[in-house]
PDB file of C-alpha atoms in Angstrom:
ATOM      1  CA  MET A   1     -51.377  34.909  13.828  1.00 65.00           C
ATOM      2  CA  THR A   2     -50.665  37.604  16.303  1.00 83.00           C
ATOM      3  CA  ILE A   3     -47.404  39.457  16.591  1.00 81.00           C
ATOM      4  CA  ARG A   4     -46.666  37.656  19.815  1.00 83.00           C
ATOM      5  CA  SER A   5     -47.053  34.200  18.271  1.00 86.00           C
ATOM      6  CA  ARG A   6     -44.960  35.219  15.244  1.00 85.00           C
ATOM      7  CA  ARG A   7     -42.182  36.330  17.555  1.00 87.00           C
ATOM      8  CA  ALA A   8     -42.431  33.035  19.421  1.00 89.00           C
ATOM      9  CA  VAL A   9     -42.193  31.060  16.168  1.00 89.00           C
ATOM     10  CA  VAL A  10     -39.210  33.124  14.966  1.00 88.00           C
ATOM     11  CA  LEU A  11     -37.519  32.739  18.358  1.00 89.00           C
ATOM     12  CA  ALA A  12     -38.151  28.985  18.341  1.00 89.00           C
ATOM     13  CA  MET A  13     -36.726  28.699  14.819  1.00 87.00           C
ATOM     14  CA  CYS A  14     -33.606  30.648  15.849  1.00 82.00           C
ATOM     15  CA  VAL A  15     -33.089  28.488  18.907  1.00 85.00           C
ATOM     16  CA  LEU A  16     -33.544  25.284  16.877  1.00 82.00           C
ATOM     17  CA  THR A  17     -31.184  26.523  14.154  1.00 82.00           C
ATOM     18  CA  LEU A  18     -28.485  27.464  16.644  1.00 73.00           C
ATOM     19  CA  GLY A  19     -29.002  24.238  18.549  1.00 73.00           C
ATOM     20  CA  MET A  20     -28.692  22.107  15.415  1.00 72.00           C
ATOM     21  CA  SER A  21     -25.549  23.895  14.230  1.00 70.00           C
ATOM     22  CA  GLY A  22     -24.014  23.522  17.675  1.00 67.00           C
ATOM     23  CA  CYS A  23     -24.643  19.768  17.668  1.00 65.00           C
ATOM     24  CA  GLN A  24     -22.792  19.101  14.448  1.00 62.00           C
ATOM     25  CA  ARG A  25     -19.622  17.179  15.073  1.00 66.00           C
ATOM     26  CA  GLU A  26     -16.453  18.259  13.417  1.00 69.00           C
ATOM     27  CA  ASN A  27     -14.485  15.655  11.548  1.00 70.00           C
ATOM     28  CA  PRO A  28     -11.540  14.536  13.638  1.00 70.00           C
ATOM     29  CA  VAL A  29      -8.218  15.685  12.308  1.00 72.00           C
ATOM     30  CA  GLU A  30      -6.074  12.725  11.342  1.00 74.00           C
ATOM     31  CA  ARG A  31      -2.747  12.752  13.022  1.00 71.00           C
ATOM     32  CA  SER A  32       0.029  11.677  10.792  1.00 70.00           C
ATOM     33  CA  GLN A  33       1.839   8.748  12.281  1.00 69.00           C
ATOM     34  CA  ALA A  34       5.574   8.623  12.139  1.00 66.00           C
ATOM     35  CA  PRO A  35       6.823   5.700  10.077  1.00 68.00           C
ATOM     36  CA  GLN A  36       7.540   2.810  12.343  1.00 69.00           C
ATOM     37  CA  PRO A  37      10.866   1.070  12.044  1.00 72.00           C
ATOM     38  CA  PRO A  38      10.633  -2.409  10.563  1.00 71.00           C
ATOM     39  CA  SER A  39      10.045  -5.034  13.182  1.00 84.00           C
ATOM     40  CA  VAL A  40      12.422  -7.878  13.878  1.00 85.00           C
ATOM     41  CA  VAL A  41      10.046 -10.334  12.217  1.00 85.00           C
ATOM     42  CA  ASP A  42       9.907  -8.229   9.028  1.00 87.00           C
ATOM     43  CA  GLN A  43      13.690  -8.064   8.925  1.00 87.00           C
ATOM     44  CA  ALA A  44      13.991 -11.821   9.425  1.00 89.00           C
ATOM     45  CA  VAL A  45      11.498 -12.496   6.633  1.00 90.00           C
ATOM     46  CA  ARG A  46      13.306 -10.122   4.286  1.00 89.00           C
ATOM     47  CA  GLN A  47      16.648 -11.794   5.033  1.00 90.00           C
ATOM     48  CA  SER A  48      15.149 -15.249   4.470  1.00 91.00           C
ATOM     49  CA  VAL A  49      13.737 -14.232   1.109  1.00 91.00           C
ATOM     50  CA  GLU A  50      17.050 -12.724   0.046  1.00 89.00           C
ATOM     51  CA  ALA A  51      18.887 -15.868   1.180  1.00 91.00           C
ATOM     52  CA  ILE A  52      16.646 -17.956  -1.066  1.00 89.00           C
ATOM     53  CA  GLN A  53      16.605 -15.629  -4.064  1.00 89.00           C
ATOM     54  CA  THR A  54      20.357 -15.030  -4.293  1.00 88.00           C
ATOM     55  CA  PRO A  55      21.246 -18.645  -5.182  1.00 86.00           C
ATOM     56  CA  MET A  56      18.270 -18.796  -7.550  1.00 86.00           C
ATOM     57  CA  ASP A  57      19.495 -15.705  -9.390  1.00 86.00           C
ATOM     58  CA  LYS A  58      22.963 -17.217  -9.683  1.00 86.00           C
ATOM     59  CA  ALA A  59      21.456 -20.459 -10.998  1.00 84.00           C
ATOM     60  CA  ARG A  60      19.539 -18.534 -13.658  1.00 83.00           C
ATOM     61  CA  GLY A  61      22.800 -16.982 -14.810  1.00 83.00           C
ATOM     62  CA  VAL A  62      24.482 -20.381 -15.003  1.00 87.00           C
ATOM     63  CA  GLU A  63      21.531 -21.795 -16.955  1.00 82.00           C
ATOM     64  CA  GLY A  64      22.352 -19.540 -19.919  1.00 83.00           C
ATOM     65  CA  THR A  65      26.023 -20.512 -19.805  1.00 86.00           C
ATOM     66  CA  LEU A  66      25.184 -24.220 -19.745  1.00 87.00           C
ATOM     67  CA  SER A  67      22.755 -23.810 -22.627  1.00 87.00           C
ATOM     68  CA  ASP A  68      25.424 -22.065 -24.696  1.00 88.00           C
ATOM     69  CA  ALA A  69      27.932 -24.816 -23.873  1.00 89.00           C
ATOM     70  CA  ALA A  70      25.440 -27.503 -24.892  1.00 90.00           C
ATOM     71  CA  ASP A  71      24.826 -25.709 -28.204  1.00 91.00           C
ATOM     72  CA  ARG A  72      28.569 -25.520 -28.881  1.00 91.00           C
ATOM     73  CA  THR A  73      28.988 -29.209 -28.070  1.00 92.00           C
ATOM     74  CA  ALA A  74      26.118 -30.116 -30.393  1.00 91.00           C
ATOM     75  CA  ASP A  75      27.698 -28.028 -33.170  1.00 90.00           C
ATOM     76  CA  ARG A  76      31.068 -29.775 -32.684  1.00 90.00           C
ATOM     77  CA  VAL A  77      29.423 -33.189 -32.768  1.00 89.00           C
ATOM     78  CA  GLN A  78      27.621 -32.311 -36.006  1.00 88.00           C
ATOM     79  CA  GLU A  79      30.861 -30.993 -37.541  1.00 85.00           C
ATOM     80  CA  ALA A  80      32.645 -34.208 -36.616  1.00 84.00           C
ATOM     81  CA  THR A  81      29.944 -36.415 -38.148  1.00 82.00           C
ATOM     82  CA  GLN A  82      29.858 -34.552 -41.466  1.00 74.00           C
TER      83      GLN A  82
END
């Protein structure tokens, strides 16, 4: 290889290297999105769920009271029969 061809090869390699590094795409920077306020539909769903769960929670509380009352009644009945 002559000096001229070596220079051409080195020049071609430099051009290709610079060209390849220039073509690389940078990763896009993610923009943080501001939290969106809940939509009307989400609010309506949340209110519907709360409207259903509130009476169910109250019923669960009453269930324990009724169970205790039934136990007391059963104890009284057994005391009376003895």
